[in-house]
Amino acid sequence: MGLAIPLLVGVLLVAAGCASVPEPELRLYTVDCGSIAVDDMAPFADDGSLDGESVDLANPCFLVRHGARWLLWDTGHPDSLAGTAGIAGGGFHSTRTGRLVDQLRRLDLTPESIDYLALSHHHPDHAGNANLFRQSTWIVSRAEHEHMFSPATRENREFFDRYSDLEHSPALIFDREHDVFGDGSATIFTMPGHTPGSSVLLLRLAESGALFLTGDLYTHERALESNSVPRFTMNREELLASRRRFKNLAAREKARIVVQHAKPHFESLPRFPEFLD
Ligand SMILES: [Zn+2]
């Protein structure tokens, strides 16, 4: 008995020392948030390499689950497009088959369930449903935030009206990078050029390894090799510098690169509600 108590205490101490907190499960869900049929891809490559090609671009949103917390990366075309013929103009035809809110419901989620909203950038194909997530904590780069609420951008109602409510959201504004869950599993980096504060998201998944969601840093999968630049880029030099920095990061992380508008990349990801982990 004299020995048993110290032995028991010792066993408990060892057990306590070994008891590691289980890793929160990180999951990546890819949600179909529309598509964009482009008659002629010429504007997407300033080296002429896409001239005359017609391409169906994907337009996904991404849900990231970290334990009990949820991050939504991009919101796609507005849900109001679902069930309509879409919007056509300027050689682009934007459509949406199902609504984002209905996809969320398949995981028993509502917009109020989303803890964090982050947009790769503010363009309407990425921010189409942003106002639905006004109650989420909005993680945004300082440069994109300033641009989104500048007097000139406010006047562009086609852009501004999609995300105007975020002005009153709880916001988490960062300068160069932000660790979303505080454990390095999901990190947002600014990659300016396409827009002043465009961003990419690095996920470190337990089974699948590192993966980058790249917004519109590249708008066609071939640009990963050719490094062609869309003609509608806001700052070409800044974009090229961001791509150099990005390529170094991706190599260091040995990361899979997802070009969000690339249909082959979209189709290579598990079909919702299946996920990567
Ligand atoms: Zn886009």
Coordinates of C-alpha atoms and ligand atoms in Angstrom, one line a residue:
M1 CA 0.0 0.0 0.0
G2 CA 2.9 2.3 0.9
L3 CA 4.3 1.8 -2.6
A4 CA 1.0 1.7 -4.4
I5 CA 0.1 5.4 -3.9
P6 CA 3.3 6.9 -5.2
L7 CA 3.1 4.3 -8.1
L8 CA -0.4 5.4 -8.9
V9 CA 0.5 9.1 -8.8
G10 CA 3.5 8.4 -11.1
V11 CA 1.2 6.5 -13.6
L12 CA -1.2 9.4 -13.6
L13 CA 1.6 12.0 -14.1
V14 CA 3.0 10.0 -17.0
A15 CA -0.5 9.6 -18.5
A16 CA -1.1 13.4 -18.2
G17 CA 2.3 14.1 -19.8
C18 CA 1.6 11.8 -22.7
A19 CA -2.0 12.9 -23.2
S20 CA -1.6 15.1 -26.3
V21 CA -4.5 17.2 -27.5
P22 CA -5.9 15.6 -30.7
E23 CA -5.1 17.6 -33.9
P24 CA -8.3 19.4 -35.0
E25 CA -9.4 17.8 -38.3
L26 CA -8.8 20.1 -41.3
R27 CA -11.1 19.4 -44.2
L28 CA -11.4 21.2 -47.6
Y29 CA -14.8 21.1 -49.4
T30 CA -15.0 22.4 -52.9
V31 CA -18.3 23.9 -53.8
D32 CA -19.5 24.6 -57.3
C33 CA -20.3 28.3 -57.2
G34 CA -20.9 28.8 -61.0
S35 CA -19.1 28.9 -64.2
I36 CA -18.0 31.4 -66.9
A37 CA -18.1 30.5 -70.6
V38 CA -15.6 32.7 -72.4
D39 CA -15.9 33.0 -76.2
D40 CA -12.4 34.2 -76.8
M41 CA -9.7 33.9 -74.0
A42 CA -7.5 36.6 -75.7
P43 CA -7.9 39.1 -72.7
F44 CA -6.5 36.4 -70.4
A45 CA -3.0 36.3 -71.9
D46 CA -1.0 39.3 -73.0
D47 CA 1.4 37.0 -75.0
G48 CA -1.3 36.0 -77.4
S49 CA -1.1 32.3 -76.2
L50 CA -4.9 32.1 -75.6
D51 CA -6.1 34.1 -78.6
G52 CA -9.3 32.7 -80.2
E53 CA -9.7 29.9 -77.6
S54 CA -13.1 29.4 -76.1
V55 CA -13.0 28.0 -72.6
D56 CA -15.4 27.1 -69.8
L57 CA -14.0 28.5 -66.6
A58 CA -14.8 27.0 -63.2
N59 CA -15.9 29.3 -60.4
P60 CA -15.7 27.4 -57.1
C61 CA -16.0 28.4 -53.5
F62 CA -14.2 26.6 -50.8
L63 CA -15.2 25.6 -47.3
V64 CA -12.6 24.8 -44.7
R65 CA -13.5 23.0 -41.5
H66 CA -11.1 23.2 -38.6
G67 CA -12.5 21.3 -35.7
A68 CA -15.8 23.1 -34.9
R69 CA -14.8 26.3 -36.9
W70 CA -15.6 27.1 -40.5
L71 CA -13.8 29.4 -43.0
L72 CA -15.4 30.2 -46.3
W73 CA -12.9 31.2 -49.1
D74 CA -14.7 33.1 -51.9
T75 CA -18.5 33.2 -52.4
G76 CA -18.8 32.7 -56.2
H77 CA -21.6 34.1 -58.4
P78 CA -24.6 35.5 -56.6
D79 CA -27.2 32.9 -55.7
S80 CA -29.8 35.0 -57.5
L81 CA -28.3 33.7 -60.8
A82 CA -29.3 30.1 -60.0
G83 CA -32.3 29.0 -62.1
T84 CA -31.9 31.8 -64.6
A85 CA -30.2 31.9 -68.0
G86 CA -27.3 33.8 -66.3
I87 CA -25.6 37.0 -67.4
A88 CA -24.1 37.4 -70.8
G89 CA -22.0 40.3 -72.2
G90 CA -18.6 41.2 -73.5
G91 CA -17.9 37.6 -74.6
F92 CA -18.6 36.2 -71.1
H93 CA -21.6 34.1 -70.0
S94 CA -21.8 33.6 -66.2
T95 CA -24.1 31.0 -64.9
R96 CA -24.9 29.2 -61.6
T97 CA -26.7 25.9 -61.3
G98 CA -27.4 25.6 -57.5
R99 CA -27.4 28.1 -54.7
L100 CA -24.5 28.4 -52.1
V101 CA -27.0 28.4 -49.2
D102 CA -28.4 25.1 -50.4
Q103 CA -25.0 23.6 -50.6
L104 CA -24.2 24.8 -47.0
R105 CA -27.4 23.2 -45.9
R106 CA -26.2 19.8 -47.0
L107 CA -23.6 20.1 -44.2
D108 CA -26.2 21.4 -41.8
L109 CA -24.8 24.9 -42.1
T110 CA -26.4 28.3 -42.6
P111 CA -24.5 31.5 -43.4
E112 CA -24.5 32.2 -39.7
S113 CA -22.5 29.0 -39.1
I114 CA -19.5 30.5 -41.0
D115 CA -17.0 31.9 -38.5
Y116 CA -14.6 33.4 -41.0
L117 CA -15.1 34.9 -44.5
A118 CA -12.1 35.6 -46.7
L119 CA -12.2 36.6 -50.4
S120 CA -9.3 36.1 -52.7
H121 CA -10.3 39.5 -54.0
H122 CA -13.4 41.7 -54.4
H123 CA -14.4 41.0 -58.1
P124 CA -18.1 40.0 -58.4
D125 CA -17.3 36.3 -59.5
H126 CA -15.6 35.9 -56.1
A127 CA -17.7 38.2 -53.9
G128 CA -21.1 37.5 -55.4
N129 CA -22.7 36.3 -52.1
A130 CA -20.5 38.2 -49.7
N131 CA -23.4 40.1 -48.1
L132 CA -24.9 36.8 -46.9
F133 CA -21.9 36.5 -44.6
R134 CA -22.0 40.0 -43.0
Q135 CA -22.1 38.4 -39.5
S136 CA -18.9 36.4 -40.0
T137 CA -15.5 37.7 -39.1
W138 CA -14.1 39.1 -42.3
I139 CA -10.4 38.4 -42.8
V140 CA -9.1 40.9 -45.4
S141 CA -5.8 42.5 -46.4
R142 CA -5.4 46.2 -45.7
A143 CA -4.8 47.0 -49.4
E144 CA -7.9 45.2 -50.6
H145 CA -10.0 46.7 -47.9
E146 CA -8.9 50.2 -48.7
H147 CA -9.5 49.6 -52.4
M148 CA -12.9 48.1 -51.9
F149 CA -14.2 51.1 -49.9
S150 CA -12.4 53.8 -51.9
P151 CA -14.7 56.4 -53.5
A152 CA -14.0 55.2 -57.0
T153 CA -14.8 51.5 -56.3
R154 CA -18.0 52.5 -54.4
E155 CA -19.2 54.0 -57.6
N156 CA -18.9 50.7 -59.4
R157 CA -22.2 49.4 -58.3
E158 CA -21.9 46.1 -60.1
F159 CA -18.9 45.3 -57.8
F160 CA -19.7 47.3 -54.7
D161 CA -23.3 46.1 -54.2
R162 CA -22.2 42.5 -53.8
Y163 CA -20.1 43.2 -50.7
S164 CA -21.3 46.6 -49.4
D165 CA -22.6 45.1 -46.1
L166 CA -19.0 43.9 -45.2
E167 CA -18.2 47.5 -44.2
H168 CA -20.0 46.8 -40.9
S169 CA -18.7 43.2 -40.4
P170 CA -16.3 42.4 -37.6
A171 CA -13.1 42.7 -39.6
L172 CA -9.6 41.2 -39.1
I173 CA -7.3 43.3 -41.3
F174 CA -3.8 42.1 -42.0
D175 CA -0.8 43.4 -44.0
R176 CA 1.1 40.5 -45.5
E177 CA -0.1 37.2 -44.0
H178 CA -2.6 35.9 -41.5
D179 CA -2.7 32.5 -39.7
V180 CA -6.5 31.8 -39.6
F181 CA -6.7 29.2 -36.9
G182 CA -3.5 30.0 -35.0
D183 CA -1.8 26.7 -35.6
G184 CA -0.4 27.2 -39.1
S185 CA -2.9 24.9 -40.8
A186 CA -4.5 27.7 -42.9
T187 CA -2.5 30.8 -43.8
I188 CA -3.6 33.7 -46.1
F189 CA -0.9 35.6 -48.0
T190 CA -1.3 38.8 -49.9
M191 CA -0.3 38.5 -53.6
P192 CA -1.1 41.9 -55.1
G193 CA -1.3 42.7 -58.8
H194 CA -4.6 41.4 -60.1
T195 CA -6.1 43.7 -57.5
P196 CA -4.3 45.8 -54.9
G197 CA -4.7 43.2 -52.1
S198 CA -5.4 39.9 -53.8
S199 CA -4.7 37.0 -51.6
V200 CA -4.0 33.2 -51.7
L201 CA -4.8 30.6 -49.1
L202 CA -2.3 27.9 -48.0
L203 CA -3.8 24.8 -46.3
R204 CA -1.6 22.1 -44.6
L205 CA -3.8 19.0 -44.8
A206 CA -2.9 16.0 -42.7
E207 CA -3.4 13.4 -45.5
S208 CA -3.2 15.4 -48.7
G209 CA -0.3 17.7 -47.8
A210 CA 0.0 21.4 -48.6
L211 CA -2.3 23.0 -51.1
F212 CA -2.7 26.6 -52.3
L213 CA -6.0 28.1 -53.4
T214 CA -4.8 30.9 -55.6
G215 CA -7.7 33.2 -56.4
D216 CA -6.9 34.9 -59.7
L217 CA -3.1 35.0 -59.3
Y218 CA -3.4 32.8 -62.4
T219 CA -6.6 32.7 -64.4
H220 CA -5.7 29.7 -66.7
E221 CA -3.7 26.6 -65.8
R222 CA -1.2 27.1 -68.7
A223 CA -0.2 30.5 -67.1
L224 CA 1.5 28.5 -64.4
E225 CA 4.2 27.6 -67.0
S226 CA 3.9 30.4 -69.6
N227 CA 3.5 33.2 -66.9
S228 CA 1.3 35.0 -69.3
V229 CA -0.6 37.9 -67.7
P230 CA -4.3 38.9 -68.3
R231 CA -4.7 42.2 -70.1
F232 CA -7.1 43.3 -67.4
T233 CA -4.4 43.2 -64.6
M234 CA -4.4 46.2 -62.4
N235 CA -0.6 46.2 -61.8
R236 CA 1.5 44.0 -64.1
E237 CA 4.8 44.4 -62.3
E238 CA 3.3 43.8 -58.9
L239 CA 1.6 40.7 -60.2
L240 CA 4.8 39.3 -61.6
A241 CA 6.6 40.0 -58.3
S242 CA 3.8 38.3 -56.4
R243 CA 4.1 35.2 -58.7
R244 CA 7.8 35.0 -58.1
R245 CA 7.2 35.1 -54.3
F246 CA 4.4 32.6 -54.7
K247 CA 6.4 30.1 -56.7
N248 CA 9.1 30.1 -54.0
L249 CA 6.5 29.6 -51.3
A250 CA 4.8 26.8 -53.2
A251 CA 8.2 25.1 -53.8
R252 CA 9.1 25.4 -50.1
E253 CA 5.8 23.9 -49.1
K254 CA 5.8 21.3 -51.9
A255 CA 2.3 22.4 -52.4
R256 CA -0.4 21.4 -54.9
I257 CA -1.5 24.5 -56.7
V258 CA -5.2 25.1 -57.4
V259 CA -5.9 27.7 -60.2
Q260 CA -9.5 28.4 -59.1
H261 CA -10.9 29.2 -62.6
A262 CA -9.2 26.1 -64.2
K263 CA -11.9 23.5 -64.8
P264 CA -9.3 20.6 -64.8
H265 CA -8.2 21.7 -61.4
F266 CA -11.8 22.0 -60.1
E267 CA -12.6 18.6 -61.5
S268 CA -9.6 17.0 -59.9
L269 CA -10.9 17.9 -56.4
P270 CA -13.4 15.7 -54.5
R271 CA -17.0 16.3 -55.6
F272 CA -19.0 18.1 -52.8
P273 CA -19.9 17.0 -50.2
E274 CA -16.8 14.8 -50.3
F275 CA -13.7 16.6 -49.1
L276 CA -9.9 16.5 -48.9
D277 CA -8.3 16.1 -45.5
Ligands
ZN1 ZN -12.1 35.5 -61.0

